[in-house]
PDB file of C-alpha atoms in Angstrom:
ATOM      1  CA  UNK A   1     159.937  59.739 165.137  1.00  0.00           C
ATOM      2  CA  UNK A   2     163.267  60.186 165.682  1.00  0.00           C
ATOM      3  CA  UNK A   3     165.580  61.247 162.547  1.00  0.00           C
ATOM      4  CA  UNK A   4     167.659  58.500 162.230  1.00  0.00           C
ATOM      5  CA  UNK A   5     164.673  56.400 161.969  1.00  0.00           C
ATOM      6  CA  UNK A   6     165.206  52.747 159.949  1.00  0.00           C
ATOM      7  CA  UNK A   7     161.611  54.455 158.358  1.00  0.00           C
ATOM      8  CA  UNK A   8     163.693  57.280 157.115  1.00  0.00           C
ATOM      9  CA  UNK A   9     166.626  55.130 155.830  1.00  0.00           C
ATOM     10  CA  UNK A  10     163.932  53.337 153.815  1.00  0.00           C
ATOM     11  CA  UNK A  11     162.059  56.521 152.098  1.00  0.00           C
ATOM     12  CA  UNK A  12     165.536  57.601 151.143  1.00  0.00           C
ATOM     13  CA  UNK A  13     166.235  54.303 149.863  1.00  0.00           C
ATOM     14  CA  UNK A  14     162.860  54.630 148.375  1.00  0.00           C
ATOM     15  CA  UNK A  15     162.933  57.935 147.086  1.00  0.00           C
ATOM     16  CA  UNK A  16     166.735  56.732 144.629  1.00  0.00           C
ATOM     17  CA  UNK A  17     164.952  53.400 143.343  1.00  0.00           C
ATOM     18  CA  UNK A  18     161.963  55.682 142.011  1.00  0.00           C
ATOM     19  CA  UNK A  19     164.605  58.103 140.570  1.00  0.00           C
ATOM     20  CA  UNK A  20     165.746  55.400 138.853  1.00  0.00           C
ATOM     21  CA  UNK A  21     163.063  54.055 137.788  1.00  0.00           C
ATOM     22  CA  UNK A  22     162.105  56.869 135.955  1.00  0.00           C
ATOM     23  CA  UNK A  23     165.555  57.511 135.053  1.00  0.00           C
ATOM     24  CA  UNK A  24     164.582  53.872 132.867  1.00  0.00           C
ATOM     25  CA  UNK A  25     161.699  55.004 131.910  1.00  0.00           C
ATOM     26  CA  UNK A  26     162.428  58.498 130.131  1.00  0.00           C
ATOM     27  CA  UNK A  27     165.571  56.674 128.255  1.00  0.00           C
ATOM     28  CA  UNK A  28     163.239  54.685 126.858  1.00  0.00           C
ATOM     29  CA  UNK A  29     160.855  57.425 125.932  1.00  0.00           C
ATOM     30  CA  UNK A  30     163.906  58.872 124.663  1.00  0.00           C
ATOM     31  CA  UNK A  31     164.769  56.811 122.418  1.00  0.00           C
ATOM     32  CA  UNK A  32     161.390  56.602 120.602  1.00  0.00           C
ATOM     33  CA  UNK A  33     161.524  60.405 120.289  1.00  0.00           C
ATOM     34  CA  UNK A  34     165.451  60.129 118.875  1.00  0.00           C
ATOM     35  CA  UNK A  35     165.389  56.916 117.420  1.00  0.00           C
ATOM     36  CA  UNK A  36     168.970  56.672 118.703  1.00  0.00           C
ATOM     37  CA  UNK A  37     170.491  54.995 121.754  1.00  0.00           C
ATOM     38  CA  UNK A  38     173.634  57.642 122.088  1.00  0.00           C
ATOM     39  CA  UNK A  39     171.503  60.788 121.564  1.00  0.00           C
ATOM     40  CA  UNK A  40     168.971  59.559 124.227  1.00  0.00           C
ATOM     41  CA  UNK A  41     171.424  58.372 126.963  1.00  0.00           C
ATOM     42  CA  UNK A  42     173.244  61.702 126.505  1.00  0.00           C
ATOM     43  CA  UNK A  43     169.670  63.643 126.687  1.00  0.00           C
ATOM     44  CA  UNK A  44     168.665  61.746 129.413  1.00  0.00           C
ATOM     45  CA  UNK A  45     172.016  61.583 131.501  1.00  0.00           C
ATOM     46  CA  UNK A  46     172.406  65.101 131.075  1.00  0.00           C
ATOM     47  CA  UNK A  47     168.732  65.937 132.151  1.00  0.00           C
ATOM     48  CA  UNK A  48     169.177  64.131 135.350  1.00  0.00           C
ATOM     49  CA  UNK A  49     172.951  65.811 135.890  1.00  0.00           C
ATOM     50  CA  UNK A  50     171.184  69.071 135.626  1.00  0.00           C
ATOM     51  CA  UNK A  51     168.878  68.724 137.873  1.00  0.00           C
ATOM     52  CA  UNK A  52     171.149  67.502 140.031  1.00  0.00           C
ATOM     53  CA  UNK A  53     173.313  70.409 139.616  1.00  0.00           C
ATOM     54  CA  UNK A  54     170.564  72.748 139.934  1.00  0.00           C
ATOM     55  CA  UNK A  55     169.178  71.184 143.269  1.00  0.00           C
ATOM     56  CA  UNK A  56     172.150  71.664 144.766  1.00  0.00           C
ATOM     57  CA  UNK A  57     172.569  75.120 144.186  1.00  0.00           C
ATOM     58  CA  UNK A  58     169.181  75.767 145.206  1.00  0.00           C
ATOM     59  CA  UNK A  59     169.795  73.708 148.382  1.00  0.00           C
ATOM     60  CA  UNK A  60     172.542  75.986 149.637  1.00  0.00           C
ATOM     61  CA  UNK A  61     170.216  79.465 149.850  1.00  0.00           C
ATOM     62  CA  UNK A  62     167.039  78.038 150.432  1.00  0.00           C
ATOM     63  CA  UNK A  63     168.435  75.157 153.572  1.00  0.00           C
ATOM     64  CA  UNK A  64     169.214  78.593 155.588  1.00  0.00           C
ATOM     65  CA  UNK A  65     165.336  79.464 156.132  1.00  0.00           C
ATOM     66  CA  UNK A  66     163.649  75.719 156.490  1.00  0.00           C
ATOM     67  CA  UNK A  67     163.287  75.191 160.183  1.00  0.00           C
ATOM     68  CA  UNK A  68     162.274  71.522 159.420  1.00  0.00           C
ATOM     69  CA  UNK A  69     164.741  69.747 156.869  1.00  0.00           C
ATOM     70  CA  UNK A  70     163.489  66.405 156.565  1.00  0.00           C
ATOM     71  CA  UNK A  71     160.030  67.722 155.540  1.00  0.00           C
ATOM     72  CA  UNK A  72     161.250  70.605 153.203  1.00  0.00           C
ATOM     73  CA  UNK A  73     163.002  67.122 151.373  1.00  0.00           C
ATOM     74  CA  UNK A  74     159.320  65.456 151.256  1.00  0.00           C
ATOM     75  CA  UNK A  75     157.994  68.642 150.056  1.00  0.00           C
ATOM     76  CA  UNK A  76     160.896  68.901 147.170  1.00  0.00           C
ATOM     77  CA  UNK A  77     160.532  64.736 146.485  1.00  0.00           C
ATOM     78  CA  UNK A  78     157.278  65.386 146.290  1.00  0.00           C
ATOM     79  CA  UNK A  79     157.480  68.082 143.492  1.00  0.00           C
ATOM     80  CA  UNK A  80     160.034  65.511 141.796  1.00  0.00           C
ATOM     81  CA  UNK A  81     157.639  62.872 141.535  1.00  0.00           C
ATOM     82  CA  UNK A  82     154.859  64.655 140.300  1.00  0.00           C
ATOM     83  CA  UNK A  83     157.096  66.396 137.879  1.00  0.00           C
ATOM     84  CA  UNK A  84     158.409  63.254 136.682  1.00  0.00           C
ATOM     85  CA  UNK A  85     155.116  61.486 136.234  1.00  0.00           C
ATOM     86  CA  UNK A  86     154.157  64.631 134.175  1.00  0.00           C
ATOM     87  CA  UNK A  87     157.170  64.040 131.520  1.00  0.00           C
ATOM     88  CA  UNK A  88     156.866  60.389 131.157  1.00  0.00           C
ATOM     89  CA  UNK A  89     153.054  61.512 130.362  1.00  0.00           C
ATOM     90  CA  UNK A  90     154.195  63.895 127.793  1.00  0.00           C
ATOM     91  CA  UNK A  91     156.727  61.885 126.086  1.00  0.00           C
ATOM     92  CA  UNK A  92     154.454  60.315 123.674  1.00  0.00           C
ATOM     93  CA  UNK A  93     153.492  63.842 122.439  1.00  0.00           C
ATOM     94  CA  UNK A  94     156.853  64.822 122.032  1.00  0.00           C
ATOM     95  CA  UNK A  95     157.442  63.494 118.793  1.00  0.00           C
ATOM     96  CA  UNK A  96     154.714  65.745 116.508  1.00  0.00           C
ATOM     97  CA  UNK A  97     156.220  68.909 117.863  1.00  0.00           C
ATOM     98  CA  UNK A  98     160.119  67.418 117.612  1.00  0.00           C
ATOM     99  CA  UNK A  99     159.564  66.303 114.289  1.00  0.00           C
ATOM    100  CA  UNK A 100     159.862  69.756 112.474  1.00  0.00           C
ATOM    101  CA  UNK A 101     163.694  70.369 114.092  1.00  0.00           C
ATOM    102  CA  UNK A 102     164.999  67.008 113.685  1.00  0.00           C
TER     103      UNK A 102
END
C-alpha cells in the first residue's frame, strides 16, 4: 500500500468523524451529569483541547523512535477509541460519585 493511499485518506477521514462523534456523545453525557449546557460544553471542549494539547507534545519525543509512522497512529487511534468507548460507558456512573461536590 502505498502512503498516499485514497484508503488512508479515508481512515483519516474516518478516524475525525468518530472523534466527533464521541465528541456528541460525551456533551450529552455531560450535560446529564451538570445539568447545564455552558458547564458541559466548557468540560467537554476543554477535555478534547487537552488531549489535543497533550498528544502533541507527546508526538514530538516519541515520533523520533517509531520507524513506522502510519502504524504508531493506528496503534495511538486505537488506544483513543477504546478509551473513548470506556468514558461514554462510565458516564452514567458519574453522577453518584459527582453528586457529593456539586
Amino acid at each position: 500500500m502505498r502512503r498516499s493511499s485514497p484508503v488512508i485518506h479515508a481512515l483519516f477521514f474516518l478516524s475525525g468523524v468518530g472523534a466527533l462523534v464521541l465528541e456528541t456523545v460525551w456533551f450529552s453525557q455531560a450535560g446529564l451529569l451538570l445539568g447545564n449546557a455552558v458547564w458541559s460544553a466548557a468540560l467537554v471542549s476543554g477535555a478534547f483541547m487537552a488531549g489535543l494539547a497533550l498528544g502533541n507534545a507527546a508526538a514530538v519525543p516519541l515520533g523520533r523512535r517509531w520507524r513506522n509512522p502510519l502504524r504508531a497512529y493506528a496503534a495511538v487511534e486505537a488506544a483513543a477509541a477504546l478509551s473513548g468507548a470506556a468514558l461514554v460507558l462510565a458516564l452514567p456512573f458519574l453522577p453518584a460519585l459527582a453528586r457529593p461536590l456539586l
